[in-house]
GROMACS .gro file of C-alpha atoms in nm:
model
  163
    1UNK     CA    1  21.750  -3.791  16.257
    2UNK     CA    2  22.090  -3.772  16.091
    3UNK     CA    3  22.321  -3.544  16.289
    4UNK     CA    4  22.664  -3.614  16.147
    5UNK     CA    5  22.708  -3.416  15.761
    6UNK     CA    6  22.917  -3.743  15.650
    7UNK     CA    7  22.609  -3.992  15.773
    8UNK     CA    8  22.409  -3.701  15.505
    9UNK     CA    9  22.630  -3.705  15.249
   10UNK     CA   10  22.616  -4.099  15.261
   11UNK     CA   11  22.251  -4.120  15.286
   12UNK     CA   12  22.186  -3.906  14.968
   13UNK     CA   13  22.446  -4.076  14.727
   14UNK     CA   14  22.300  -4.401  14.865
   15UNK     CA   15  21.970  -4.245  14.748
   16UNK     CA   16  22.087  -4.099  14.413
   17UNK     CA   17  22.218  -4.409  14.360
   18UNK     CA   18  21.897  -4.637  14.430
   19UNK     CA   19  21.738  -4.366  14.186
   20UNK     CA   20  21.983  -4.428  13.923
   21UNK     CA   21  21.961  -4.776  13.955
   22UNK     CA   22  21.542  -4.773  13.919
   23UNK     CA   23  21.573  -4.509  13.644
   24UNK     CA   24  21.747  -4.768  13.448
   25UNK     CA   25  21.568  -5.074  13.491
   26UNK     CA   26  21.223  -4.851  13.402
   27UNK     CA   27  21.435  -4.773  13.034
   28UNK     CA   28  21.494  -5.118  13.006
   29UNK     CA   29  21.217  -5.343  12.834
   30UNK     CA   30  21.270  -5.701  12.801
   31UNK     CA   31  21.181  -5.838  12.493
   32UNK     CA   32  20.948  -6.064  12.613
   33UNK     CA   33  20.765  -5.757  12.709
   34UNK     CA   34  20.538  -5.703  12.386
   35UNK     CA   35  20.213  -5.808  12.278
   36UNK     CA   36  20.104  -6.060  12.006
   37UNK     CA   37  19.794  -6.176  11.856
   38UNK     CA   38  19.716  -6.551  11.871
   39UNK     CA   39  19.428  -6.734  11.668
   40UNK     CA   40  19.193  -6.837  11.956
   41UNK     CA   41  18.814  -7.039  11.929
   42UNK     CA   42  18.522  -6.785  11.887
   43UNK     CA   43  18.349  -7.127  12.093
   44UNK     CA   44  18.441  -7.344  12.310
   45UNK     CA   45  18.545  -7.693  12.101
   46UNK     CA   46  18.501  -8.062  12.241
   47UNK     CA   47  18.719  -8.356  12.162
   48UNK     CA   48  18.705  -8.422  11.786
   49UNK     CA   49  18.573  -8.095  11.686
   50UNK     CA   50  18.736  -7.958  11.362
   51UNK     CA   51  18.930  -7.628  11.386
   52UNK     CA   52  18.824  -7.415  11.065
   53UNK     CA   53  18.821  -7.023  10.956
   54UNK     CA   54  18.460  -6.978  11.055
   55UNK     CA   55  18.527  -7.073  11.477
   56UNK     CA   56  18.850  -6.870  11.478
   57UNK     CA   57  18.918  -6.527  11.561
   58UNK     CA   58  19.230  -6.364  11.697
   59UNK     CA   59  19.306  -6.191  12.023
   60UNK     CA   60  19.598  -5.991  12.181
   61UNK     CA   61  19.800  -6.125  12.479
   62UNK     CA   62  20.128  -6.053  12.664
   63UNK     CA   63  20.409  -6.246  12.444
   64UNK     CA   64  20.585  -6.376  12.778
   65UNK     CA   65  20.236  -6.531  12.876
   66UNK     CA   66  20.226  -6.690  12.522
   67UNK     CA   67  20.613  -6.839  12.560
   68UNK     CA   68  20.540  -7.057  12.864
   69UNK     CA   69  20.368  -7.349  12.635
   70UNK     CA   70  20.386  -7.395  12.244
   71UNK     CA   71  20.063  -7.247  12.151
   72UNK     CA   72  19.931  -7.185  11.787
   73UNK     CA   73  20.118  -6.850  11.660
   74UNK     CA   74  19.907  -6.863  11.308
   75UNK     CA   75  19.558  -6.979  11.202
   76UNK     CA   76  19.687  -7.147  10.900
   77UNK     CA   77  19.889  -7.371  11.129
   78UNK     CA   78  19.566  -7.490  11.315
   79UNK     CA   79  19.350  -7.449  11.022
   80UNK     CA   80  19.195  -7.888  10.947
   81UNK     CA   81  19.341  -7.992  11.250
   82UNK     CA   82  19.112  -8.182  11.539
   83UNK     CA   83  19.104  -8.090  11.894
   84UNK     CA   84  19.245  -8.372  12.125
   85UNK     CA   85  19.074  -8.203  12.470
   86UNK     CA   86  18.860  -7.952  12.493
   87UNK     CA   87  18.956  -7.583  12.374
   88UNK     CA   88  18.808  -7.316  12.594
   89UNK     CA   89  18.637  -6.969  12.404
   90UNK     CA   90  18.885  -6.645  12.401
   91UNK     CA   91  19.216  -6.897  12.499
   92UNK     CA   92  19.531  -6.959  12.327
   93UNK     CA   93  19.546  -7.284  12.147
   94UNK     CA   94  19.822  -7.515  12.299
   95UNK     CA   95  19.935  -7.717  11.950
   96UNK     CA   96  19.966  -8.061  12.199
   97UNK     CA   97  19.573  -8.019  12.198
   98UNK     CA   98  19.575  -8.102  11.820
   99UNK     CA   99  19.536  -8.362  11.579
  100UNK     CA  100  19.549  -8.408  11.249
  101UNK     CA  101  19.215  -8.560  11.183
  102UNK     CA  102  19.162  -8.902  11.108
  103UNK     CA  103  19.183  -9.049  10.776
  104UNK     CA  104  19.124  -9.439  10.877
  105UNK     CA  105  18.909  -9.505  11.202
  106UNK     CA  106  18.912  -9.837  11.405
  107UNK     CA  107  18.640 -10.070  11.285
  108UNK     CA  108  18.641  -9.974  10.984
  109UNK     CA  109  18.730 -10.164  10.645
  110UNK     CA  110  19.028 -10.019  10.494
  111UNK     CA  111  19.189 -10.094  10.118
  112UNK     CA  112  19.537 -10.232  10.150
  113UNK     CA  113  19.785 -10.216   9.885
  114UNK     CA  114  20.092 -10.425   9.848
  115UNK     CA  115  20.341 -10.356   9.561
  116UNK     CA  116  20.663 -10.487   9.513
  117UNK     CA  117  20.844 -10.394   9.187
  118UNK     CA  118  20.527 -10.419   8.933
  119UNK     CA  119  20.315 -10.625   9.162
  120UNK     CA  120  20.046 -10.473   9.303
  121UNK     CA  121  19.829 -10.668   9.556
  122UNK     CA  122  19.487 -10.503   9.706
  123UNK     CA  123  19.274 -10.584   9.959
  124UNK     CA  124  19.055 -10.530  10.227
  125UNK     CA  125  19.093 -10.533  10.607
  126UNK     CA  126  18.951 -10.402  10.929
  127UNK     CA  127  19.053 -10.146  11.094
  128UNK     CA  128  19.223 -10.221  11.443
  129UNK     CA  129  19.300  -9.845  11.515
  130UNK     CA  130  19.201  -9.515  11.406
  131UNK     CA  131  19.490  -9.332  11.249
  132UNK     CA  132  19.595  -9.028  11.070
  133UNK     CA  133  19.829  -8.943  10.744
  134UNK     CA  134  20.212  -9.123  10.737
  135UNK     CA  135  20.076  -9.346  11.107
  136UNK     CA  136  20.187  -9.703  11.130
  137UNK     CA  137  19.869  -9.896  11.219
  138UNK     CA  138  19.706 -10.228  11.229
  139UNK     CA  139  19.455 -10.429  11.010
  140UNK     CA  140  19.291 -10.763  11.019
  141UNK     CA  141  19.286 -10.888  10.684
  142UNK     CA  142  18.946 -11.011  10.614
  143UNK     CA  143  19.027 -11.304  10.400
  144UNK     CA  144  19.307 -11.441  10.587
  145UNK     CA  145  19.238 -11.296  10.966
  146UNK     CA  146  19.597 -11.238  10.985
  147UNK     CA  147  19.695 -10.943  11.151
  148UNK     CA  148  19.859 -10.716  10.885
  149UNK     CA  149  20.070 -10.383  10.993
  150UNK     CA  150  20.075 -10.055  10.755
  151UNK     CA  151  20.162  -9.709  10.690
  152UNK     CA  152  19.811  -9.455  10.621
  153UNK     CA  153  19.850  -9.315  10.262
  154UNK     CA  154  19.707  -8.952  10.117
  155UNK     CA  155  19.354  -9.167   9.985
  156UNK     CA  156  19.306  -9.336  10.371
  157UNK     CA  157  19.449  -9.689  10.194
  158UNK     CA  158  19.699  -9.873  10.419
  159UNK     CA  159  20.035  -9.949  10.253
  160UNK     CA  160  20.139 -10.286  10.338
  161UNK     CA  161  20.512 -10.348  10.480
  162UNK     CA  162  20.645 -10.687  10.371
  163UNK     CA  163  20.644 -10.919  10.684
   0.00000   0.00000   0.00000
């Protein structure tokens, strides 16, 4: 019990001010306080499953939960791309579980094209690693068995760096 009227007058401006200060922080709303809609698999999808239109659907979550990892913000981002790991039904779709899918695979021939100026060499050679658009791979040239490297072209041919 508070006897003394100064202890009183000190208790209720410490409450008025507690109330102040919780009165603003309720106004307050961060920004990461919203909602957003993410693309997520109507299914769940295994390694090397193709993402398409058909096994999406889209589903509301708490932006802040959505900023902790890079997750797909967009369909069409995700839309052709391969899962790397497994991608569980009604989740957000972390974009380090994606691939672009493979347009040479390992054992496979593969054309190989060598130009220089107006020379243009082609031939074939196997596949040493699977590999998507733009990737610097590996080939054994199946004349030679020499080892050649290249970069994966738009058609799935390997362009031949001079060695």
């Amino acid at each position: 019990m508070i006897d003394n009227p100064c202890d009183i007058r000190w208790y209720w401006a410490l409450l008025a001010g507690l109330c102040l200060l919780v009165a603003c922080l309720a106004s307050v709303t961060p920004a990461s306080a919203g909602v957003v809609r993410l693309p997520v698999p109507n299914v769940t999808l295994y390694p090397g499953d193709l993402l398409s239109e058909d096994v999406l659907s889209s589903k509301r979550f708490r932006s802040s939960a959505a900023a902790r990892t890079p997750v797909a913000r967009d369909a069409d981002q995700i839309v052709g791309k391969v899962a790397r790991r497994t991608l569980l039904r009604g989740k957000p779709i972390a974009l380090h579980a994606l691939r672009d899918p493979y347009l040479v695979k390992k054992g496979n021939p593969v054309k190989v094209i060598y130009s220089a100026g107006g020379l243009i060499i082609t031939t074939y050679a196997m596949s040493l690693k699977s590999g998507s658009l733009g990737e610097l791979i590996q080939a054994r040239n199946l004349d030679s068995g020499k080892i050649i490297t290249g970069v994966i072209g738009d058609d799935g041919s390997l362009m031949m760096r001079f060695q």
